Amino acid sequence: MAGSQRYVRYILLAFLCLTIVYFFTSSAPIRGTPLTNASDVIKEQEANAGGSSSQAHLSLDKDTYTQPGTSPNTPNTLPYESAEGPRMNATFVTLARNSDIWEIAKSIRHVEDRFNRRYNYDWVFLNDQEFDDNFKKITTSLVSGKTKYGTIPKEHWSFPEWIDQSKAEKVREDMKAKKIIYGDSVSYRHMCRYESGFFFRHPLMLDYEWYWRVEPSVELYCDIHYDTFKFMADHGKKYSFVISLYEYVETIPTLWDSVKGFMAKFPQHLEKDNTMGFVSDDGGSTYNHCHFWSNFEIGNLNWLRSQAYIDYFNHLDRDGGFFYERWGDAPVHSIAASLMLKKEEIHFFNDIAYYHVPFTHCPTGEETRLKLKCHCNPKDNFDWNGYSCTSRFFDVNGMQKPEGYEKEQH
Ligand SMILES: Nc1nc2c(ncn2[C@@H]2O[C@H](COP(=O)(O)OP(=O)(O)OP(=O)(O)O)[C@@H](O)[C@H]2O)c(=O)[nH]1
Ligand SMILES: *[C@@H]1O[C@H](CO)[C@@H](O)[C@H](O)[C@H]1NC(C)=O
Ligand SMILES: *[C@@H]1O[C@H](CO)[C@@H](O)[C@H](O)[C@H]1NC(C)=O
Ligand SMILES: [Mg+2]
């Protein structure tokens, strides 16, 4: 009895094994690879349709499908792809609050997907308060390079002792009454002053020569196929922009007076072959309010750390307009670049498609947009709009506007 029971068990076990073997071999498609191989999928479709679609076949990039075909194998990352060649001495930099986490997460994802996943540059985060663990955990998981977190020293985020507090307070009340955006905000003013004169001097930033500034909730609409930092270095560029526009006059009524004071006091810092024509229509008597929009910047940190720029910032800071008015870092950087850099040291990136509420830069020229897999609507491009200063930038530099720009004027 015991002997025949064992016999039955052996038969059942053998049957079970056969069933399992059958199940695996028959459920696996041709050549035993799972149907995650795109060329297999297409071949099978062709076979089923009884025809051949050579176009679909030719369009496949074989190198993209190099995951080993074992099952189960569900890769949780995109295929690893690293751009060739050395890296530059460069970092992304973001000033943010802990509460900005999901807005900055979105920006990081755009920058990584379109560019940095192939370059793995570092990312420095700066804050006037300690970053919390949640902010660090999420941003670290998204950035492909190293992440670094810095707290801003108090003396870089407070009123200098020469500022008359009650005068500054009165200004904020007036601006609030006039409904000027951020007109009554103290923190916004510290932010503008910090971005104007201090971020490049933060100890974490001293390790780098190049920076790319990224703000919360920005978007990139096209692939970037080359190292933008290396481009800057190879072409002798020190500052760059994608969008330019006119500043809100109410926030900078005396900025140009202060700039003129600087020019008189430090003529040695002015570049002869500069872009004065971008910021002034009358050779420097008055400001035309044009500026590069500084929420996007790729630039050279050593230029910002130069004696010329530091003398410029200190002069403006002394005059108090960061608090007695509401000077923004955009006009402050732009005027500096226009007066103290050579014409060819400022670069306009037509091929970097960018959005920061409420403006879009969508590259002019369909060929570029298709090649770079852009997903912006060219109708949204701000460049040739009457409120943009980009046309002026081209004219001042005697540059030819990108082909097809007239069609995108509206
Ligand atoms: N740590 C810190 N960062 C700030 C503070 N205020 C603004 N920022 C950051 O400074 C940058 C500019 O601030 P935004 O609020 O984006 O100013 P904006 O771009 O002029 O205006 P928005 O249209 O609101 O984007 C962003 O990267 C913010 O995250 C602050 O009080 N503390
Ligand atoms: C996918 O299929 C193609 C053609 O059948 C084959 O050459 C290739 O090696 C397969 N790739 C993988 C990852 O199995
Ligand atoms: C990067 O640049 C900074 C600032 O110029 C410099 O101090 C540092 O030594 C450089 N690092 C490398 C690796 O070249
Ligand atoms: Mg912003």
Short mmCIF file of C-alpha atoms and ligand atoms in Angstrom, two decimals:
data_model
loop_
_atom_site.label_atom_id
_atom_site.label_comp_id
_atom_site.label_asym_id
_atom_site.label_seq_id
_atom_site.Cartn_x
_atom_site.Cartn_y
_atom_site.Cartn_z
CA MET A 1 0.00 0.00 0.00
CA ALA A 2 2.68 2.54 1.10
CA GLY A 3 4.76 1.68 -1.99
CA SER A 4 1.97 2.35 -4.52
CA GLN A 5 1.00 5.64 -2.80
CA ARG A 6 4.57 6.85 -3.29
CA TYR A 7 4.29 5.76 -6.92
CA VAL A 8 1.17 7.89 -7.43
CA ARG A 9 2.90 10.86 -5.83
CA TYR A 10 5.86 10.52 -8.23
CA ILE A 11 3.47 10.53 -11.20
CA LEU A 12 1.63 13.62 -9.93
CA LEU A 13 4.92 15.44 -9.33
CA ALA A 14 6.19 14.59 -12.81
CA PHE A 15 2.91 15.77 -14.32
CA LEU A 16 3.12 19.02 -12.39
CA CYS A 17 6.66 19.64 -13.63
CA LEU A 18 5.64 19.01 -17.21
CA THR A 19 2.71 21.40 -16.85
CA ILE A 20 4.98 24.12 -15.51
CA VAL A 21 7.53 23.63 -18.32
CA TYR A 22 4.71 23.68 -20.88
CA PHE A 23 3.21 26.81 -19.38
CA PHE A 24 6.49 28.76 -19.61
CA THR A 25 7.46 27.69 -23.10
CA SER A 26 4.04 28.32 -24.60
CA SER A 27 3.33 31.65 -22.92
CA ALA A 28 6.70 33.05 -24.02
CA PRO A 29 6.56 34.54 -27.51
CA ILE A 30 8.92 33.69 -30.37
CA ARG A 31 12.53 33.06 -29.37
CA GLY A 32 11.60 32.88 -25.70
CA THR A 33 11.80 36.64 -25.01
CA PRO A 34 8.92 38.44 -23.40
CA LEU A 35 6.94 40.89 -25.49
CA THR A 36 8.80 43.89 -24.14
CA ASN A 37 11.07 43.76 -27.17
CA ALA A 38 9.58 46.39 -29.47
CA SER A 39 11.03 44.89 -32.62
CA ASP A 40 9.41 41.57 -31.70
CA VAL A 41 6.08 43.29 -31.20
CA ILE A 42 6.31 44.93 -34.60
CA LYS A 43 7.45 41.72 -36.29
CA GLU A 44 4.53 39.87 -34.80
CA GLN A 45 2.14 42.58 -35.94
CA GLU A 46 3.60 42.38 -39.42
CA ALA A 47 3.24 38.62 -39.44
CA ASN A 48 -0.36 38.87 -38.29
CA ALA A 49 -1.16 41.52 -40.87
CA GLY A 50 0.48 39.32 -43.49
CA GLY A 51 2.48 42.21 -44.83
CA SER A 52 5.62 44.08 -43.98
CA SER A 53 6.00 47.60 -42.79
CA SER A 54 9.62 48.31 -43.51
CA GLN A 55 9.23 51.93 -42.45
CA ALA A 56 8.16 51.08 -38.95
CA HIS A 57 11.01 48.61 -38.79
CA LEU A 58 13.62 51.06 -40.02
CA SER A 59 12.57 53.73 -37.57
CA LEU A 60 13.58 51.57 -34.62
CA ASP A 61 16.65 52.57 -32.75
CA LYS A 62 18.16 49.19 -31.85
CA ASP A 63 20.37 50.61 -29.14
CA THR A 64 17.36 51.73 -27.17
CA TYR A 65 16.24 48.18 -26.54
CA THR A 66 19.16 46.60 -24.84
CA GLN A 67 17.51 45.37 -21.63
CA PRO A 68 18.24 41.67 -21.16
CA GLY A 69 15.23 39.65 -22.15
CA THR A 70 14.80 37.60 -18.99
CA SER A 71 11.52 37.50 -17.15
CA PRO A 72 10.47 39.05 -14.89
CA ASN A 73 12.46 42.16 -15.77
CA THR A 74 10.55 45.38 -15.46
CA PRO A 75 13.18 48.12 -15.46
CA ASN A 76 12.14 51.00 -13.22
CA THR A 77 14.38 53.55 -14.88
CA LEU A 78 14.89 54.76 -18.43
CA PRO A 79 17.79 53.10 -20.23
CA TYR A 80 21.00 54.51 -18.80
CA GLU A 81 22.60 56.85 -21.23
CA SER A 82 25.55 59.04 -20.47
CA ALA A 83 26.91 61.76 -22.72
CA GLU A 84 30.50 61.24 -23.75
CA GLY A 85 33.39 63.46 -22.82
CA PRO A 86 34.54 65.28 -19.71
CA ARG A 87 32.24 67.37 -17.52
CA MET A 88 32.57 71.05 -16.80
CA ASN A 89 33.10 72.63 -13.39
CA ALA A 90 29.39 73.43 -13.14
CA THR A 91 26.25 73.11 -11.06
CA PHE A 92 22.56 73.83 -11.08
CA VAL A 93 21.49 76.23 -8.35
CA THR A 94 18.08 76.79 -6.82
CA LEU A 95 16.95 79.15 -4.11
CA ALA A 96 13.85 77.70 -2.49
CA ARG A 97 11.73 77.27 0.62
CA ASN A 98 10.73 73.88 2.02
CA SER A 99 7.19 74.63 0.91
CA ASP A 100 8.40 74.89 -2.72
CA ILE A 101 9.14 71.15 -2.80
CA TRP A 102 6.55 70.00 -5.35
CA GLU A 103 7.07 73.01 -7.59
CA ILE A 104 10.83 72.47 -7.63
CA ALA A 105 10.33 68.72 -8.09
CA LYS A 106 8.52 69.49 -11.32
CA SER A 107 11.33 71.76 -12.55
CA ILE A 108 13.99 69.18 -11.70
CA ARG A 109 12.12 66.50 -13.59
CA HIS A 110 11.97 68.71 -16.70
CA VAL A 111 15.67 69.55 -16.49
CA GLU A 112 16.66 65.93 -15.88
CA ASP A 113 14.49 64.48 -18.65
CA ARG A 114 15.55 66.98 -21.27
CA PHE A 115 19.21 67.37 -20.32
CA ASN A 116 20.79 66.34 -17.08
CA ARG A 117 20.09 62.60 -17.10
CA ARG A 118 22.88 62.43 -19.69
CA TYR A 119 25.23 64.83 -17.92
CA ASN A 120 24.61 64.28 -14.20
CA TYR A 121 25.64 67.74 -13.05
CA ASP A 122 25.38 68.59 -9.35
CA TRP A 123 22.57 70.65 -7.90
CA VAL A 124 23.00 73.17 -5.08
CA PHE A 125 19.91 74.17 -3.07
CA LEU A 126 19.99 77.34 -0.98
CA ASN A 127 17.51 78.51 1.62
CA ASP A 128 17.31 81.19 4.31
CA GLN A 129 16.10 78.41 6.63
CA GLU A 130 17.26 74.78 7.11
CA PHE A 131 16.01 72.41 4.45
CA ASP A 132 13.88 69.68 6.00
CA ASP A 133 14.39 65.94 5.47
CA ASN A 134 11.44 65.68 3.12
CA PHE A 135 12.85 68.36 0.79
CA LYS A 136 16.24 66.68 0.78
CA LYS A 137 14.86 63.18 0.27
CA ILE A 138 12.69 64.09 -2.71
CA THR A 139 15.16 66.34 -4.49
CA THR A 140 17.98 63.81 -4.00
CA SER A 141 15.84 61.11 -5.56
CA LEU A 142 15.22 63.26 -8.64
CA VAL A 143 18.65 64.74 -9.37
CA SER A 144 21.09 62.49 -11.25
CA GLY A 145 24.14 64.37 -9.97
CA LYS A 146 25.15 65.14 -6.38
CA THR A 147 22.82 67.33 -4.35
CA LYS A 148 24.06 69.86 -1.80
CA TYR A 149 22.01 71.87 0.68
CA GLY A 150 23.11 75.22 2.03
CA THR A 151 21.69 77.59 4.59
CA ILE A 152 22.13 81.27 3.89
CA PRO A 153 24.06 83.22 6.54
CA LYS A 154 21.91 85.83 8.34
CA GLU A 155 24.03 88.75 7.16
CA HIS A 156 23.18 87.92 3.53
CA TRP A 157 19.44 87.84 4.21
CA SER A 158 18.73 90.90 6.36
CA PHE A 159 18.68 94.68 6.25
CA PRO A 160 22.13 96.27 6.03
CA GLU A 161 22.72 98.65 8.96
CA TRP A 162 22.53 101.75 6.73
CA ILE A 163 18.91 101.08 5.79
CA ASP A 164 16.36 103.34 7.48
CA GLN A 165 13.77 100.83 8.67
CA SER A 166 10.86 103.23 8.98
CA LYS A 167 11.51 104.66 5.51
CA ALA A 168 11.55 101.11 4.09
CA GLU A 169 8.32 100.27 5.89
CA LYS A 170 6.61 103.36 4.52
CA VAL A 171 7.61 102.32 0.99
CA ARG A 172 6.08 98.88 1.49
CA GLU A 173 2.81 100.41 2.62
CA ASP A 174 2.72 102.75 -0.37
CA MET A 175 3.49 99.94 -2.80
CA LYS A 176 0.82 97.80 -1.22
CA ALA A 177 -1.71 100.58 -1.71
CA LYS A 178 -0.65 100.85 -5.34
CA LYS A 179 -1.10 97.08 -5.66
CA ILE A 180 2.44 96.55 -6.96
CA ILE A 181 3.21 92.85 -7.09
CA TYR A 182 5.27 91.77 -4.03
CA GLY A 183 5.28 95.52 -3.18
CA ASP A 184 4.77 94.92 0.54
CA SER A 185 6.95 91.83 0.84
CA VAL A 186 10.11 91.91 2.93
CA SER A 187 11.18 88.37 2.03
CA TYR A 188 10.85 89.06 -1.70
CA ARG A 189 13.25 91.98 -1.28
CA HIS A 190 15.76 89.83 0.61
CA MET A 191 15.43 87.27 -2.18
CA CYS A 192 16.13 89.85 -4.92
CA ARG A 193 19.12 91.23 -3.04
CA TYR A 194 20.47 87.73 -2.38
CA GLU A 195 20.21 86.72 -6.05
CA SER A 196 21.79 90.03 -7.03
CA GLY A 197 24.79 89.95 -4.77
CA PHE A 198 25.31 86.82 -2.74
CA PHE A 199 24.32 83.42 -4.13
CA PHE A 200 27.59 83.07 -6.06
CA ARG A 201 29.54 83.68 -2.87
CA HIS A 202 27.86 80.95 -0.85
CA PRO A 203 30.55 78.46 0.31
CA LEU A 204 28.88 75.65 -1.68
CA MET A 205 29.06 77.73 -4.86
CA LEU A 206 32.78 78.50 -4.48
CA ASP A 207 33.51 74.99 -5.74
CA TYR A 208 32.16 75.81 -9.20
CA GLU A 209 32.87 78.03 -12.16
CA TRP A 210 29.52 77.75 -14.00
CA TYR A 211 25.91 77.82 -12.83
CA TRP A 212 22.47 77.24 -14.26
CA ARG A 213 19.71 78.82 -12.21
CA VAL A 214 16.44 76.93 -11.91
CA GLU A 215 13.27 78.17 -10.22
CA PRO A 216 10.20 76.23 -9.04
CA SER A 217 7.55 75.34 -11.65
CA VAL A 218 9.56 75.99 -14.78
CA GLU A 219 9.34 73.77 -17.84
CA LEU A 220 11.70 72.79 -20.64
CA TYR A 221 10.03 71.94 -23.94
CA CYS A 222 12.88 70.63 -26.09
CA ASP A 223 15.71 68.14 -25.77
CA ILE A 224 19.12 69.62 -25.17
CA HIS A 225 21.66 67.52 -27.05
CA TYR A 226 24.86 69.21 -26.00
CA ASP A 227 26.63 70.40 -22.87
CA THR A 228 25.40 73.97 -22.43
CA PHE A 229 28.18 74.76 -19.94
CA LYS A 230 30.84 73.57 -22.37
CA PHE A 231 29.16 75.62 -25.09
CA MET A 232 29.48 78.72 -22.90
CA ALA A 233 33.16 78.03 -22.21
CA ASP A 234 34.06 77.10 -25.80
CA HIS A 235 32.39 80.20 -27.21
CA GLY A 236 33.65 82.70 -24.64
CA LYS A 237 30.20 83.32 -23.13
CA LYS A 238 29.70 84.57 -19.55
CA TYR A 239 25.96 85.21 -19.32
CA SER A 240 22.90 83.94 -21.17
CA PHE A 241 19.14 84.25 -21.44
CA VAL A 242 16.06 82.85 -23.15
CA ILE A 243 13.45 85.55 -22.46
CA SER A 244 13.81 89.32 -22.15
CA LEU A 245 11.22 91.99 -21.39
CA TYR A 246 10.55 95.43 -19.92
CA GLU A 247 10.70 95.90 -16.15
CA TYR A 248 7.79 97.30 -14.18
CA VAL A 249 8.91 100.93 -13.80
CA GLU A 250 7.37 101.40 -10.33
CA THR A 251 9.85 98.90 -8.88
CA ILE A 252 13.03 100.65 -10.13
CA PRO A 253 12.48 104.44 -10.41
CA THR A 254 16.01 105.35 -9.26
CA LEU A 255 17.96 102.25 -10.32
CA TRP A 256 19.52 104.00 -13.31
CA ASP A 257 20.62 106.96 -11.14
CA SER A 258 22.49 104.49 -9.00
CA VAL A 259 24.00 102.84 -12.09
CA LYS A 260 25.15 106.23 -13.32
CA GLY A 261 26.78 106.86 -9.96
CA PHE A 262 28.62 103.56 -10.37
CA MET A 263 29.72 104.39 -13.92
CA ALA A 264 31.12 107.73 -12.79
CA LYS A 265 32.95 106.22 -9.84
CA PHE A 266 34.32 103.08 -11.54
CA PRO A 267 34.87 103.89 -15.23
CA GLN A 268 37.62 101.25 -15.30
CA HIS A 269 34.98 98.53 -14.90
CA LEU A 270 33.06 99.46 -18.03
CA GLU A 271 33.64 97.40 -21.14
CA LYS A 272 34.25 99.48 -24.28
CA ASP A 273 32.66 96.97 -26.62
CA ASN A 274 29.57 96.51 -24.44
CA THR A 275 25.81 96.14 -25.07
CA MET A 276 24.75 99.51 -23.64
CA GLY A 277 22.26 99.75 -26.51
CA PHE A 278 20.25 96.92 -25.00
CA VAL A 279 19.49 98.84 -21.79
CA SER A 280 19.61 102.44 -22.96
CA ASP A 281 18.30 104.19 -26.06
CA ASP A 282 20.24 107.40 -25.48
CA GLY A 283 23.79 106.25 -24.87
CA GLY A 284 23.35 105.83 -21.13
CA SER A 285 21.34 108.90 -20.03
CA THR A 286 18.23 106.88 -19.25
CA TYR A 287 17.22 103.26 -18.79
CA ASN A 288 14.81 101.75 -21.32
CA HIS A 289 13.75 99.09 -18.75
CA CYS A 290 14.89 96.13 -20.87
CA HIS A 291 16.23 93.15 -18.96
CA PHE A 292 17.03 89.49 -19.35
CA TRP A 293 14.59 87.40 -17.33
CA SER A 294 16.82 86.02 -14.60
CA ASN A 295 14.72 83.08 -13.41
CA PHE A 296 16.66 81.31 -16.18
CA GLU A 297 20.39 81.96 -16.30
CA ILE A 298 23.42 80.01 -17.37
CA GLY A 299 26.44 82.02 -16.42
CA ASN A 300 29.97 82.28 -15.18
CA LEU A 301 30.35 82.51 -11.39
CA ASN A 302 33.85 83.96 -11.58
CA TRP A 303 32.49 86.92 -13.47
CA LEU A 304 29.94 87.56 -10.68
CA ARG A 305 32.75 87.16 -8.14
CA SER A 306 34.99 89.63 -10.02
CA GLN A 307 35.96 92.96 -8.44
CA ALA A 308 34.00 94.77 -11.15
CA TYR A 309 30.73 93.02 -10.34
CA ILE A 310 31.26 93.24 -6.56
CA ASP A 311 31.97 96.98 -6.77
CA TYR A 312 28.81 97.35 -8.85
CA PHE A 313 26.65 95.40 -6.42
CA ASN A 314 28.06 97.19 -3.37
CA HIS A 315 27.43 100.55 -4.99
CA LEU A 316 23.78 99.68 -5.71
CA ASP A 317 23.31 98.12 -2.29
CA ARG A 318 24.58 101.31 -0.60
CA ASP A 319 21.96 103.35 -2.42
CA GLY A 320 19.30 101.22 -0.75
CA GLY A 321 16.95 100.57 -3.66
CA PHE A 322 16.54 96.91 -2.79
CA PHE A 323 14.52 98.17 0.20
CA TYR A 324 13.47 101.74 -0.62
CA GLU A 325 12.13 100.53 -3.96
CA ARG A 326 11.92 96.92 -5.03
CA TRP A 327 14.86 96.39 -7.34
CA GLY A 328 14.81 92.97 -8.94
CA ASP A 329 17.84 90.81 -9.58
CA ALA A 330 16.86 90.62 -13.26
CA PRO A 331 17.53 94.29 -14.09
CA VAL A 332 20.52 94.28 -11.74
CA HIS A 333 22.19 91.33 -13.51
CA SER A 334 21.14 92.55 -16.95
CA ILE A 335 22.56 96.03 -16.57
CA ALA A 336 25.81 94.57 -15.23
CA ALA A 337 26.09 92.18 -18.18
CA SER A 338 25.25 94.94 -20.65
CA LEU A 339 27.83 97.38 -19.29
CA MET A 340 30.66 95.15 -18.15
CA LEU A 341 30.73 92.26 -20.60
CA LYS A 342 31.79 92.25 -24.21
CA LYS A 343 28.97 92.01 -26.75
CA GLU A 344 29.83 88.44 -27.70
CA GLU A 345 29.95 87.31 -24.06
CA ILE A 346 26.13 87.38 -23.73
CA HIS A 347 24.31 84.51 -25.37
CA PHE A 348 20.70 84.00 -26.42
CA PHE A 349 19.73 80.32 -26.35
CA ASN A 350 17.12 80.00 -29.09
CA ASP A 351 17.23 76.21 -28.74
CA ILE A 352 16.40 76.06 -25.02
CA ALA A 353 12.61 76.11 -24.85
CA TYR A 354 11.44 77.45 -21.53
CA TYR A 355 8.41 78.41 -19.52
CA HIS A 356 8.11 80.38 -16.30
CA VAL A 357 4.69 81.79 -15.59
CA PRO A 358 3.48 83.71 -17.60
CA PHE A 359 5.95 83.64 -20.54
CA THR A 360 7.18 81.00 -22.97
CA HIS A 361 10.23 80.87 -25.14
CA CYS A 362 9.51 78.36 -27.91
CA PRO A 363 12.34 78.11 -30.48
CA THR A 364 11.78 79.93 -33.74
CA GLY A 365 12.01 77.60 -36.73
CA GLU A 366 10.12 74.37 -37.23
CA GLU A 367 13.22 72.39 -38.18
CA THR A 368 14.73 73.07 -34.77
CA ARG A 369 11.51 72.22 -32.96
CA LEU A 370 11.12 68.88 -34.73
CA LYS A 371 14.75 67.91 -34.35
CA LEU A 372 14.68 68.62 -30.62
CA LYS A 373 11.31 66.92 -30.03
CA CYS A 374 9.81 70.16 -28.70
CA HIS A 375 6.31 70.12 -27.27
CA CYS A 376 5.67 73.87 -27.03
CA ASN A 377 3.15 75.67 -29.20
CA PRO A 378 5.11 78.13 -31.40
CA LYS A 379 2.17 80.53 -31.05
CA ASP A 380 3.12 80.94 -27.40
CA ASN A 381 6.63 82.17 -28.23
CA PHE A 382 7.17 85.55 -26.56
CA ASP A 383 10.37 86.55 -28.43
CA TRP A 384 8.92 88.65 -31.22
CA ASN A 385 6.08 90.08 -29.15
CA GLY A 386 6.14 93.87 -28.73
CA TYR A 387 6.73 93.55 -25.00
CA SER A 388 9.88 91.47 -25.50
CA CYS A 389 13.35 93.05 -25.76
CA THR A 390 14.86 90.14 -27.69
CA SER A 391 14.44 91.82 -31.06
CA ARG A 392 16.42 94.76 -29.70
CA PHE A 393 19.15 92.38 -28.51
CA PHE A 394 19.51 91.06 -32.06
CA ASP A 395 19.55 94.57 -33.55
CA VAL A 396 22.08 95.97 -31.08
CA ASN A 397 24.41 93.07 -31.84
CA GLY A 398 23.85 93.22 -35.59
CA MET A 399 22.65 89.62 -35.43
CA GLN A 400 20.37 88.03 -37.95
CA LYS A 401 17.07 86.91 -36.49
CA PRO A 402 16.26 83.20 -36.73
CA GLU A 403 14.67 82.15 -39.99
CA GLY A 404 10.89 82.40 -39.95
CA TYR A 405 10.67 84.93 -37.09
CA GLU A 406 8.36 87.27 -39.04
CA LYS A 407 5.77 84.54 -39.23
CA GLU A 408 5.89 84.21 -35.47
CA GLN A 409 5.38 87.91 -34.77
CA HIS A 410 2.04 88.67 -33.20
N1 LIG B 1 14.45 80.31 0.68
C1 LIG B 1 13.63 81.21 0.14
N2 LIG B 1 13.48 81.26 -1.19
C2 LIG B 1 12.65 82.18 -1.71
C3 LIG B 1 11.93 83.11 -0.92
N3 LIG B 1 11.20 83.90 -1.73
C4 LIG B 1 11.44 83.46 -2.99
N4 LIG B 1 12.32 82.43 -2.99
C5 LIG B 1 12.87 81.74 -4.15
O1 LIG B 1 13.41 82.72 -5.00
C6 LIG B 1 13.10 82.47 -6.34
C7 LIG B 1 12.25 83.61 -6.92
O2 LIG B 1 11.03 83.69 -6.21
P1 LIG B 1 9.63 83.64 -6.95
O3 LIG B 1 8.59 83.61 -5.90
O4 LIG B 1 9.65 82.56 -7.96
O5 LIG B 1 9.62 85.05 -7.64
P2 LIG B 1 9.21 85.44 -9.10
O6 LIG B 1 9.75 84.45 -10.08
O7 LIG B 1 9.56 86.86 -9.29
O8 LIG B 1 7.65 85.38 -9.07
P3 LIG B 1 6.65 84.18 -9.41
O9 LIG B 1 5.91 84.68 -10.59
O10 LIG B 1 5.85 84.05 -8.15
O11 LIG B 1 7.47 82.94 -9.72
C8 LIG B 1 12.41 81.12 -6.38
O12 LIG B 1 13.40 80.15 -6.63
C9 LIG B 1 11.83 81.00 -4.98
O13 LIG B 1 11.73 79.66 -4.59
C10 LIG B 1 12.11 83.04 0.52
O14 LIG B 1 11.55 83.80 1.29
N5 LIG B 1 12.97 82.07 0.97
C1 LIG B 2 14.81 41.94 -29.92
O1 LIG B 2 14.51 41.34 -31.16
C2 LIG B 2 15.48 41.50 -32.17
C3 LIG B 2 14.94 40.94 -33.47
O2 LIG B 2 14.16 39.83 -33.25
C4 LIG B 2 16.79 40.85 -31.71
O3 LIG B 2 17.80 41.01 -32.68
C5 LIG B 2 17.22 41.47 -30.41
O4 LIG B 2 18.37 40.83 -29.91
C6 LIG B 2 16.10 41.38 -29.37
N1 LIG B 2 16.48 42.11 -28.18
C7 LIG B 2 16.34 41.62 -26.95
C8 LIG B 2 16.73 42.52 -25.85
O5 LIG B 2 15.89 40.52 -26.74
C1 LIG B 3 36.08 74.85 -10.08
O1 LIG B 3 36.02 76.26 -10.07
C2 LIG B 3 36.29 76.85 -8.81
C3 LIG B 3 36.08 78.35 -8.97
O2 LIG B 3 36.82 78.85 -10.03
C4 LIG B 3 37.72 76.49 -8.38
O3 LIG B 3 37.97 77.05 -7.11
C5 LIG B 3 37.83 74.99 -8.32
O4 LIG B 3 39.15 74.64 -7.99
C6 LIG B 3 37.47 74.37 -9.65
N1 LIG B 3 37.46 72.93 -9.53
C7 LIG B 3 38.00 72.14 -10.44
C8 LIG B 3 37.89 70.69 -10.19
O5 LIG B 3 38.58 72.57 -11.42
MG MG B 4 9.57 82.37 -10.01
#
